[in-house]
Tab-separated table of C-alpha atoms and ligand atoms in Angstrom:
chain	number	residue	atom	x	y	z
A	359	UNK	CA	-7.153	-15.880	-29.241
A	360	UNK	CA	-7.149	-12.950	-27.204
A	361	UNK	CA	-4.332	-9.881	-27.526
A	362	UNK	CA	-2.675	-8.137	-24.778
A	363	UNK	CA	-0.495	-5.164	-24.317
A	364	UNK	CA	1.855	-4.267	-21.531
A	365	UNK	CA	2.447	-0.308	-21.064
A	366	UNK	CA	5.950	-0.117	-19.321
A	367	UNK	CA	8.537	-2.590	-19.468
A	368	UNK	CA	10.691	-1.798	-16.467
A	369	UNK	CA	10.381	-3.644	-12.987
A	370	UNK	CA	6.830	-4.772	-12.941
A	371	UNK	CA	6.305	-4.465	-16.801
A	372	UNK	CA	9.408	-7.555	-17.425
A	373	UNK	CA	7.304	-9.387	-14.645
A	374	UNK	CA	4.336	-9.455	-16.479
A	375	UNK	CA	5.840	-10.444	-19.341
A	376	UNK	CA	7.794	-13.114	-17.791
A	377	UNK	CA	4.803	-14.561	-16.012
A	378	UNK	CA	2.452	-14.417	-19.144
A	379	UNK	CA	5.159	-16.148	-20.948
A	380	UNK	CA	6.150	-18.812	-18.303
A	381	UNK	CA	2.790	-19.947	-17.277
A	382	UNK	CA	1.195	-19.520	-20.997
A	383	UNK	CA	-0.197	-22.972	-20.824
A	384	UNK	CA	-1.698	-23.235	-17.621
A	385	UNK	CA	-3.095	-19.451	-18.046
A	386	UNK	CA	-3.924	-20.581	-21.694
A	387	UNK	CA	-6.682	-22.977	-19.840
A	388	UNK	CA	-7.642	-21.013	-17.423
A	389	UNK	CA	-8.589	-18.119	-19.976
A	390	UNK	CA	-10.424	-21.165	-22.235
A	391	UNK	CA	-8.363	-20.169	-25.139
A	392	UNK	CA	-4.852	-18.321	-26.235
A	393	UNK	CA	-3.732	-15.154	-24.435
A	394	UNK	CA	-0.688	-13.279	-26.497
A	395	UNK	CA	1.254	-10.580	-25.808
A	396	UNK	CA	1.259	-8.173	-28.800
A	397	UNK	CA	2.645	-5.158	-28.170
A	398	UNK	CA	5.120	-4.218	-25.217
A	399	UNK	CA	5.158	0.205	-24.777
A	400	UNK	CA	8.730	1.137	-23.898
A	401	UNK	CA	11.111	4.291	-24.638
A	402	UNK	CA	13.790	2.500	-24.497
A	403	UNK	CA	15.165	-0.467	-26.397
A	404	UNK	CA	16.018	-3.393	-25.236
A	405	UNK	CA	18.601	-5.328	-27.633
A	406	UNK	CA	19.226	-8.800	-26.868
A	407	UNK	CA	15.774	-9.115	-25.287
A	408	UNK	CA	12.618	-11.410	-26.890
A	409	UNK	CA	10.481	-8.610	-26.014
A	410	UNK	CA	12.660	-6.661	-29.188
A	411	UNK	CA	9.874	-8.836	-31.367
A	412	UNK	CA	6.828	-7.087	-29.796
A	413	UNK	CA	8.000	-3.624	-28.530
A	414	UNK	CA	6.974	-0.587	-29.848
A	415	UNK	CA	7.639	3.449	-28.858
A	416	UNK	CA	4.058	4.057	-29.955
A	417	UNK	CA	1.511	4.408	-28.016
A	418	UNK	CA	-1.023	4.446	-31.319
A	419	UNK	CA	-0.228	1.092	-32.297
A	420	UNK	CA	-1.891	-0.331	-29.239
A	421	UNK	CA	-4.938	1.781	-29.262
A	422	UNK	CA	-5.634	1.796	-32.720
A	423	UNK	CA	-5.539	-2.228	-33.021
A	424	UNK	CA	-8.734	-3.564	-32.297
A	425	UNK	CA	-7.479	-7.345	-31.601
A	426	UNK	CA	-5.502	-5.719	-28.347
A	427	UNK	CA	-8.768	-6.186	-25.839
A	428	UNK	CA	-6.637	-6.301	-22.847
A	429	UNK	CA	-3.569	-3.770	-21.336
A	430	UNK	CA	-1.606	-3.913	-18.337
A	431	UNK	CA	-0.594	-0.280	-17.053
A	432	UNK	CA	2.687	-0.491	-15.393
A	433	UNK	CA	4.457	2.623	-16.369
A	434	UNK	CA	3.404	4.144	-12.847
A	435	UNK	CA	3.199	7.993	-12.016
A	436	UNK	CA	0.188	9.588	-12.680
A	437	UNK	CA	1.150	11.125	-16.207
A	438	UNK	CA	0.463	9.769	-18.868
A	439	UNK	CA	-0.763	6.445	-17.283
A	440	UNK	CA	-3.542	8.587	-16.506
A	441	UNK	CA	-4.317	9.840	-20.292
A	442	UNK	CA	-3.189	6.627	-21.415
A	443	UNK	CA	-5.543	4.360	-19.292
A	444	UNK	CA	-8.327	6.637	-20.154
A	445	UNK	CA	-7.882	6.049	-23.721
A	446	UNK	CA	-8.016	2.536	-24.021
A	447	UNK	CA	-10.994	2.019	-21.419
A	448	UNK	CA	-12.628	4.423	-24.188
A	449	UNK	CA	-11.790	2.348	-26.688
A	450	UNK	CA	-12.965	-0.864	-25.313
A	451	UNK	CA	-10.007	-2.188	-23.704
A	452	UNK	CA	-9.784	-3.559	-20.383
A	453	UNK	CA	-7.000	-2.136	-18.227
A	454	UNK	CA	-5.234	-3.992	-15.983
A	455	UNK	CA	-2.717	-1.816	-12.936
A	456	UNK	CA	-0.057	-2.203	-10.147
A	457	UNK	CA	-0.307	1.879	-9.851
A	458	UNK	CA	-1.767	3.037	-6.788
A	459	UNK	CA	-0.791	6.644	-7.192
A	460	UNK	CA	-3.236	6.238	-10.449
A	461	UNK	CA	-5.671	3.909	-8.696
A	462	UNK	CA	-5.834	6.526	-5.703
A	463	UNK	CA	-6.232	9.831	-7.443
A	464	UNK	CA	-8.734	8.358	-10.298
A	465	UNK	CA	-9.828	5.201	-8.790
A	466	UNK	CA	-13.283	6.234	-9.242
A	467	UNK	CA	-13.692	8.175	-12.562
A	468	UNK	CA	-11.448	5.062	-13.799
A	469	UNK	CA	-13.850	2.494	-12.932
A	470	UNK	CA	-17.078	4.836	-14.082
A	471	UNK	CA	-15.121	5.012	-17.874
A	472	UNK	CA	-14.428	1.256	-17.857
A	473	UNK	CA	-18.498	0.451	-16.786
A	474	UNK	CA	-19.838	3.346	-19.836
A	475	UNK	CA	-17.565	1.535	-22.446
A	476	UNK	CA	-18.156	-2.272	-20.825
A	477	UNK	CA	-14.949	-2.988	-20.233
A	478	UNK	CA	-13.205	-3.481	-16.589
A	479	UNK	CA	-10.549	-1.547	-14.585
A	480	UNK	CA	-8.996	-3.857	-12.361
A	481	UNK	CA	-5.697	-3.304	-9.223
A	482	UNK	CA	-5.116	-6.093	-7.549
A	483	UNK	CA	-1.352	-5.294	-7.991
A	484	UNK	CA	-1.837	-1.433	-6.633
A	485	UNK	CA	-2.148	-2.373	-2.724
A	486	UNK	CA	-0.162	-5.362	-1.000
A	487	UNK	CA	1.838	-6.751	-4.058
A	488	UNK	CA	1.180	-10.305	-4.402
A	489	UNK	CA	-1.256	-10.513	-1.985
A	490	UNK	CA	-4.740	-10.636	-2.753
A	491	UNK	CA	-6.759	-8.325	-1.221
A	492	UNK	CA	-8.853	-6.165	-3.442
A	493	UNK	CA	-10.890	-8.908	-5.118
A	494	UNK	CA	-11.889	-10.551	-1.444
A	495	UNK	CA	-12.737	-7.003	-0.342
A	496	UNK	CA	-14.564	-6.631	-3.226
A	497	UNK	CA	-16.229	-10.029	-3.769
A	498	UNK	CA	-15.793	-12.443	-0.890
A	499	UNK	CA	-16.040	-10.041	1.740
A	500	UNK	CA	-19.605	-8.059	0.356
A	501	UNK	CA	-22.006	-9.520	2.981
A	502	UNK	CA	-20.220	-7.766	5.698
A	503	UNK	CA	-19.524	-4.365	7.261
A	504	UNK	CA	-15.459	-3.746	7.656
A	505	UNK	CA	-14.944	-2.648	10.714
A	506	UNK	CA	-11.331	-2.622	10.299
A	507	UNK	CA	-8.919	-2.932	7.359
A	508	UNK	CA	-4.874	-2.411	8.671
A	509	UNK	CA	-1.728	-3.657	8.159
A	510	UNK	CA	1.525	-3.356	6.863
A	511	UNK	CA	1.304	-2.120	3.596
A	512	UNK	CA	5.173	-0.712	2.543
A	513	UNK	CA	7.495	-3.368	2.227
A	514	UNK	CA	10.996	-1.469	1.849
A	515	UNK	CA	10.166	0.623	5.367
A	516	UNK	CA	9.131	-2.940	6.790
A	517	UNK	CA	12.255	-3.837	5.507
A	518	UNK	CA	14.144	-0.957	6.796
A	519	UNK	CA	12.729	-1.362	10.263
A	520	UNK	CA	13.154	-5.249	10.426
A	521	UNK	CA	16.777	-4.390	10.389
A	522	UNK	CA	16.883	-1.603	12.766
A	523	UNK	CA	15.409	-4.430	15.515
A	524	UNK	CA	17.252	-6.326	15.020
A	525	UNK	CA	20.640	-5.234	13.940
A	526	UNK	CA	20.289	-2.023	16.179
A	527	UNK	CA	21.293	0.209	13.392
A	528	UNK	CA	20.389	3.741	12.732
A	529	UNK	CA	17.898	4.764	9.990
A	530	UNK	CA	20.468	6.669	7.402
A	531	UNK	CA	22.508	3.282	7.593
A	532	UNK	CA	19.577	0.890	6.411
A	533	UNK	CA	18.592	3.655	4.163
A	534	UNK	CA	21.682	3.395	2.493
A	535	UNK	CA	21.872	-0.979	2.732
A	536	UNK	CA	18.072	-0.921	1.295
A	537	UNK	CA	18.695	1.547	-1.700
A	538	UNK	CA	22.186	-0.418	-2.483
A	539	UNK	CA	19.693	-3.633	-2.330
A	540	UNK	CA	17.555	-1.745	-4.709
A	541	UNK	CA	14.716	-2.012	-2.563
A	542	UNK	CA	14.991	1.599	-1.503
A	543	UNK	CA	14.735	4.312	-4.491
A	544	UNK	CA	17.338	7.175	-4.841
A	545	UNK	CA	14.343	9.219	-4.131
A	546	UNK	CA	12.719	7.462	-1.225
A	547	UNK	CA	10.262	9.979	0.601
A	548	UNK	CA	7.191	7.896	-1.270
A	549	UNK	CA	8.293	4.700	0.894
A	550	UNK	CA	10.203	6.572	4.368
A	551	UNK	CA	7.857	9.625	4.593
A	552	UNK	CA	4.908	7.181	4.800
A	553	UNK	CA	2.881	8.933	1.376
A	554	UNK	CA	2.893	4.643	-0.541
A	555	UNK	CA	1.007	3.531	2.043
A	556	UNK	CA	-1.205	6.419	2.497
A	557	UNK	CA	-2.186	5.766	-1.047
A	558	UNK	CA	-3.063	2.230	-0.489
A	559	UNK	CA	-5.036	2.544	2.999
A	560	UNK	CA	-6.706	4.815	0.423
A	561	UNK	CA	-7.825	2.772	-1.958
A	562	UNK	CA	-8.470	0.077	0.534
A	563	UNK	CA	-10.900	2.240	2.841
A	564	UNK	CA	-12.633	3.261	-0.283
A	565	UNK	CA	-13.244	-0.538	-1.283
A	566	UNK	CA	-14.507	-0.675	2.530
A	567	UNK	CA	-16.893	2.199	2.554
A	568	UNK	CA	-17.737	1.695	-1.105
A	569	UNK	CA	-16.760	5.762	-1.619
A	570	UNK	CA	-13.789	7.647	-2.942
A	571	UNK	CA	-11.302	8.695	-0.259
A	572	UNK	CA	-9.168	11.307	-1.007
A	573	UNK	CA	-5.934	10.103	0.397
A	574	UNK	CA	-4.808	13.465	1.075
A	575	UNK	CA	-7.065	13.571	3.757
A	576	UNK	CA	-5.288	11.106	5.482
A	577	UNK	CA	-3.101	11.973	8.283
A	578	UNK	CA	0.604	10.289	7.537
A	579	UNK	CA	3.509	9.834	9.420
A	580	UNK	CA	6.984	8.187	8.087
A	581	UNK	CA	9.764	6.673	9.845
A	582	UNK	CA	12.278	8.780	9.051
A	583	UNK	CA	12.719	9.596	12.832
A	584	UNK	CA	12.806	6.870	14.262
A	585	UNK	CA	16.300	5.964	16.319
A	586	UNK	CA	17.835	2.937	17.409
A	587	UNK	CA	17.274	4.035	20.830
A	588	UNK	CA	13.596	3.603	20.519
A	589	UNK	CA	13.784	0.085	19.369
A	590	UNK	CA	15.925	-0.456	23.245
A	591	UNK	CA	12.702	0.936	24.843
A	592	UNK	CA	10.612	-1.187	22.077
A	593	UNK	CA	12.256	-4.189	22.831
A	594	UNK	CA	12.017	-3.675	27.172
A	595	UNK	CA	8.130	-3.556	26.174
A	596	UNK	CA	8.197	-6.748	23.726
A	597	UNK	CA	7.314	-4.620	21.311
A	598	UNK	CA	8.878	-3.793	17.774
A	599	UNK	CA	8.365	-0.674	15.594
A	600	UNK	CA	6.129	-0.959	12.719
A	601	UNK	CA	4.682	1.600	9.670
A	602	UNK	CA	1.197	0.819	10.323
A	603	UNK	CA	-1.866	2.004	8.040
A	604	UNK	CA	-4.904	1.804	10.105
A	605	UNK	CA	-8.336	2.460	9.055
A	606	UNK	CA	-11.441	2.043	11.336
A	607	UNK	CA	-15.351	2.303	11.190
A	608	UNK	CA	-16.370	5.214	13.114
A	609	UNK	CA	-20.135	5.762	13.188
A	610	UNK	CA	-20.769	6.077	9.440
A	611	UNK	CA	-17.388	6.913	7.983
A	612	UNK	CA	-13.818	5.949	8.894
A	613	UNK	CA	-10.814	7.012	10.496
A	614	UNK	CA	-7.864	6.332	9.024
A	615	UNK	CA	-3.967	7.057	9.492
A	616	UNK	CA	-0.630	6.108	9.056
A	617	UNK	CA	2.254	5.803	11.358
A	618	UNK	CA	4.983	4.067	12.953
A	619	UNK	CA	3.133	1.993	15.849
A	620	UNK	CA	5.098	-0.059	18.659
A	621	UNK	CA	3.156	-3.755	17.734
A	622	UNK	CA	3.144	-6.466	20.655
A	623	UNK	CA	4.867	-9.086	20.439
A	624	UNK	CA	1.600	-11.356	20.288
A	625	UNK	CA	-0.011	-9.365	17.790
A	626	UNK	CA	-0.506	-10.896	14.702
A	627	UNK	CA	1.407	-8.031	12.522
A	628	UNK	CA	4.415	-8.632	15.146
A	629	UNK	CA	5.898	-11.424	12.446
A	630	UNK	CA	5.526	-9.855	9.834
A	631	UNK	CA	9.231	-8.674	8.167
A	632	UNK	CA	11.405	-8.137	6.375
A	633	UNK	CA	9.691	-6.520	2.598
A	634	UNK	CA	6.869	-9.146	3.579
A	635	UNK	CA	2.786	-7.036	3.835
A	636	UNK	CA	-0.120	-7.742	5.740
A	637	UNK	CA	-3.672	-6.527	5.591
A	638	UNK	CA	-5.603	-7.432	8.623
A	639	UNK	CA	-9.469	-7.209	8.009
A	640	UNK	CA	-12.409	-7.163	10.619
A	641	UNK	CA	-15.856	-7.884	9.517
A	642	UNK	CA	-18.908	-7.290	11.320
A	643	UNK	CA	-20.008	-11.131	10.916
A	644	UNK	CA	-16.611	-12.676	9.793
A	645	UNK	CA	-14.295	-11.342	12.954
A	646	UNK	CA	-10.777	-11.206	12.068
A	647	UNK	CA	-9.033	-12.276	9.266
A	648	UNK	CA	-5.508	-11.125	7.980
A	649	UNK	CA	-3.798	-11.582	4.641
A	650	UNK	CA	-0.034	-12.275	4.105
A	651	UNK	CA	2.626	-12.493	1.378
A	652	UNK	CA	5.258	-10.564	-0.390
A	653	UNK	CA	4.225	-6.866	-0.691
A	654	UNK	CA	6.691	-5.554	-3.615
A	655	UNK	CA	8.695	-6.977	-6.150
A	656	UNK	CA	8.890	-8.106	-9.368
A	657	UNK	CA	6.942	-11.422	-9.523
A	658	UNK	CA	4.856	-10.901	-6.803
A	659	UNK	CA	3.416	-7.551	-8.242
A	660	UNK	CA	3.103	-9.018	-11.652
A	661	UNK	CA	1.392	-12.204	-10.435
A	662	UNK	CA	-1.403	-10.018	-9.246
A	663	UNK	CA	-1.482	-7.804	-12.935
A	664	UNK	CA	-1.211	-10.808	-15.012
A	665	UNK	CA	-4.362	-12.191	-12.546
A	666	UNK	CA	-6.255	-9.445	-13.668
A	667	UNK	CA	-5.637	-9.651	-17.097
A	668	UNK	CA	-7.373	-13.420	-16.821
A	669	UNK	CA	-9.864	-12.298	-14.894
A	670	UNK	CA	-10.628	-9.571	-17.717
A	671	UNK	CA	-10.190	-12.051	-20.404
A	672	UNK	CA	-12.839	-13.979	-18.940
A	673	UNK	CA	-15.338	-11.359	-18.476
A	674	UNK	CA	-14.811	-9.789	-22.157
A	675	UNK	CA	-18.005	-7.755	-22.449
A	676	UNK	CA	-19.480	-8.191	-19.436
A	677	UNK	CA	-18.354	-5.750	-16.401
A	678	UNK	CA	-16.725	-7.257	-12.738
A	679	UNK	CA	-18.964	-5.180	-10.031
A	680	UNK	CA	-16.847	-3.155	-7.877
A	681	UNK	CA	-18.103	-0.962	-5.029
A	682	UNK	CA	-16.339	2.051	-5.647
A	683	UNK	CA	-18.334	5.505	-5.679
A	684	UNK	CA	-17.386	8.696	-6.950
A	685	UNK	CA	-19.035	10.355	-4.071
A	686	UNK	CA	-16.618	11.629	-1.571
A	687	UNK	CA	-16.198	10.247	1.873
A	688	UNK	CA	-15.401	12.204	4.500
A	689	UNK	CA	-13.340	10.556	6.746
A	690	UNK	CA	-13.767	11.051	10.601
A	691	UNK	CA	-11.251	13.506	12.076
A	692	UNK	CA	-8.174	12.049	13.688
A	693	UNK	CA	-7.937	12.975	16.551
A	694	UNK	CA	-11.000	11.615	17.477
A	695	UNK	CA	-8.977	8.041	17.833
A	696	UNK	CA	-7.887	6.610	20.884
A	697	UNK	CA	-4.920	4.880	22.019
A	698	UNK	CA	-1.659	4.599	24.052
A	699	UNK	CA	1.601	7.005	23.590
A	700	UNK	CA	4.929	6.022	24.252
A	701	UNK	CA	7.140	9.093	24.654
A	702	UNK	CA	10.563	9.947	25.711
A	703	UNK	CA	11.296	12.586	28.055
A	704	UNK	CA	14.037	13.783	30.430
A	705	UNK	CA	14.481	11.405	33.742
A	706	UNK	CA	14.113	14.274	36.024
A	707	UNK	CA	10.142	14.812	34.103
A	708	UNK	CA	7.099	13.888	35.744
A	709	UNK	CA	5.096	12.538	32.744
A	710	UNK	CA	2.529	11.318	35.349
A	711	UNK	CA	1.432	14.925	36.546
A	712	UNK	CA	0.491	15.643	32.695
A	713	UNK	CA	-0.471	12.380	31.177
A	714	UNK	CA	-2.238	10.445	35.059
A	715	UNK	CA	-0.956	6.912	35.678
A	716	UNK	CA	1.050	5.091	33.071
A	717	UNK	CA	4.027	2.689	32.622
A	718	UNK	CA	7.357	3.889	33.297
A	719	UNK	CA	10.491	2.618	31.123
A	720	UNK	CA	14.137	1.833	31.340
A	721	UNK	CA	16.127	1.385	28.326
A	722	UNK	CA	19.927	2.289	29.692
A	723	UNK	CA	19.929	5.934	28.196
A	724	UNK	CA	21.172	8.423	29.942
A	725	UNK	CA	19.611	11.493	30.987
A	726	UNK	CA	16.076	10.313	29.582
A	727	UNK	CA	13.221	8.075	30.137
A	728	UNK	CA	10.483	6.222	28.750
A	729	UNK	CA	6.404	6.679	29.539
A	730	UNK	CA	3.683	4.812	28.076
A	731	UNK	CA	0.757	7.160	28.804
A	732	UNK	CA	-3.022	5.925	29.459
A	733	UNK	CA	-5.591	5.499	26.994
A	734	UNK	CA	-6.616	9.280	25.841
A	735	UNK	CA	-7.806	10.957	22.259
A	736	UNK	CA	-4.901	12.250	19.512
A	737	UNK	CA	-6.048	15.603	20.604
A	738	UNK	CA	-6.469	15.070	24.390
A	739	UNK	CA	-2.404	13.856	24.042
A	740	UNK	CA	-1.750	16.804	21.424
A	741	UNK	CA	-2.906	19.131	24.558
A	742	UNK	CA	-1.145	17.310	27.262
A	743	UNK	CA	1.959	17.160	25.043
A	744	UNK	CA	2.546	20.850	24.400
A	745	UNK	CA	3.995	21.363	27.918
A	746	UNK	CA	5.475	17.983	28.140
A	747	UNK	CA	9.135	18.787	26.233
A	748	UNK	CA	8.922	15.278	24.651
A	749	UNK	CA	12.023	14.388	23.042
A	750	UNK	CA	9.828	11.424	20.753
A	751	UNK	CA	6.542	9.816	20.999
A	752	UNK	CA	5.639	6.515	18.836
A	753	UNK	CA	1.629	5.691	19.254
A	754	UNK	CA	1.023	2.120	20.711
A	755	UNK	CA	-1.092	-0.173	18.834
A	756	UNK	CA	-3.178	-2.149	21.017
B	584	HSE	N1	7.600	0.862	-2.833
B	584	HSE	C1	6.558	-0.079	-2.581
B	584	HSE	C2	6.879	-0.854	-1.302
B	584	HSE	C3	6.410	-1.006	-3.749
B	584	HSE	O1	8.027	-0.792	-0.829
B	584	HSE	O2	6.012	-1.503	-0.740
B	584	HSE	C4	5.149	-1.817	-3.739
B	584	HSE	O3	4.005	-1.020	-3.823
């Protein structure tokens, strides 16, 4: 029989539990013998709750029990998941995550620890939710070069725009509907400010280049202005407004960046809504390939931990390869990257003496107008832009 231990028992934590507990047969045979939950870390009580018969307020209990070989970190932040982590890789225990904050800051010194002490760190859970993505990057994927690895990787601001297209609301007002939903926190700069799925086009671009990327080097963008009138212009062009995280080969490094795009409606990450994620991959010899499911929530996050903590409990003692270097990687600048720009300006501007030929819009507003320029650099447009009195500009994807 093997032992397991769950660190956190809010959102994600109660998943895991539920799924371990739900599907203990079926996991039971997948394993090739028992996996238990022993011990469940929590501050808090929980009367009324089956958990009450396994929870303790000590972290010491789990570490110092050698039958626990197995412990899913879902307490998030980077304190003490950090410290905590740490600790039980050194003492032998695999360590199973759904925090990207953790995974993105000490990805790499995490999975070093876990290979000294031959045990595994494993995050399916930290990028995409439910949808598996790490392990093909990291084991189906190895015979090519990523080109490309994008998507939609924040469900609540996927959310949040889904229902500014097509509701026409403003952004406070689905603020206020998602965090009454509780898919929006109190506090929701992580999500609306764009820094979640910086973190996890992190992690992913260092699973691509096989090297740490420090996500701070990342330029990010959020949603938080974004207007209902831009979704009038977005939907003249067939086009919808989307948090993209985009990360591309450039020579031998990568570019990567995140902000709100205006998607075709033909492109692949068009349909993708509501708090649903997708992580579109291009390989050198595979072409493209894109991954789909539910990005957050309870189950779907704790699917992907409880995954792991198989996958761990069937590699007890021996290590699961991952590609993951300490060595930094320095990322390409940005505004080496080329593309479109939709802006707004005043109807009486003449984008076209600044920008050359592009596509005039209508929307109905009054006193303004919509440009989509030609293709030019991020700092080429940065240039052009300073004399331009923009109101807005979204970057076009494709
Ligand atoms: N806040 C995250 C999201 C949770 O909305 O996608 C999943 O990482």
């Amino acid at each position: 029989m093997i032992k397991v231990a769950i660190m956190g028992y809010g959102t994600v934590g109660s998943g895991v539990y539920e799924v371990i507990r739900t599907n203990e047969k079926s996991i039971d045979k997948k394993v090739g013998q028992k996996l238990r939950i022993k011990y469940v870390l929590d501050l808090r009580e929980f009367p009324d709750d089956p958990v009450m018969e396994v929870l303790t307020h000590d972290f010491e209990d789990i570490i110092n029990d050698e039958e626990v070989r197995i412990v899913a970190e879902v307490m998030g932040g980077l304190h003490p998941a950090y410290e905590f982590t740490k600790r039980c890789l050194e003492t032998g225990k695999s360590v199973c995550t759904s925090n990207k904050e953790l995974v993105a800051e000490y990805g790499a010194e995490l999975i070093q620890i876990a290979k000294d002490h031959q045990v595994n760190y494993l995050f399916e859970a930290s990028v995409g939710g439910g949808i598996p993505i790490i392990r093909p990057l990291n084991s189906s994927l190895t015979a090519d070069v990523i080109l490309e690895v994008s998507g939609i990787l924040n469900g609540t601001t996927n959310y949040m725009l889904t229902k500014m297209d097509r509701e026409g609301l403003e952004y406070l007002d689905v603020l206020k509907e998602a965090q009454d939903k509780g898919y929006a926190e109190l506090h929701p700069e992580a999500d609306v400010e764009g820094w979640d799925a910086c973190r996890k086009i992190a992690i992913l671009t260092s699973l691509a280049s096989g090297n740490q990327v420090d996500y701070r080097d990342i330029y990010t963008e959020g949603i938080t202005k974004i207007t209902s009138e831009d979704f009038l212009y977005a939907k003249k062009l067939n086009r919808s407004v989307k948090l993209l995280a985009i990360s591309r080969k450039v020579g031998d490094t990568y570019c990567a960046m995140v902000s709100p795009a205006l998607v075709h409606r033909e492109h692949p990450l068009y349909v993708v809504n509501d708090v649903f994620n997708a992580v579109f991959v291009k390989g050198n010899m595979l072409g493209n390939s894109m991954f789909y499911g539910s990005g957050a929530g309870k189950l779907p996050t704790a699917s992907a931990v409880a995954g792991d903590m198989v996958d761990a409990a069937r590699h007890l003692g021996k290590i699961i390869t991952l590609f993951w270097d300490p060595e930094k990687l320095e990322l390409a600048p940005v505004e080496q990257m080329n593309r479109r720009f939709f802006i707004r300006v005043k109807s009486d501007a003449e984008p076209e003496k600044l920008f050359g030929d592009g596509e005039r819009i209508h929307a109905g507003i009054s006193g303004e107008i919509g440009f989509i320029t030609p293709v030019m650099t991020e700092a080429e447009y940065a240039e052009k832009a300073k004399d331009a009195q923009i109101i807005s500009m979204i970057r076009v994807e494709g």
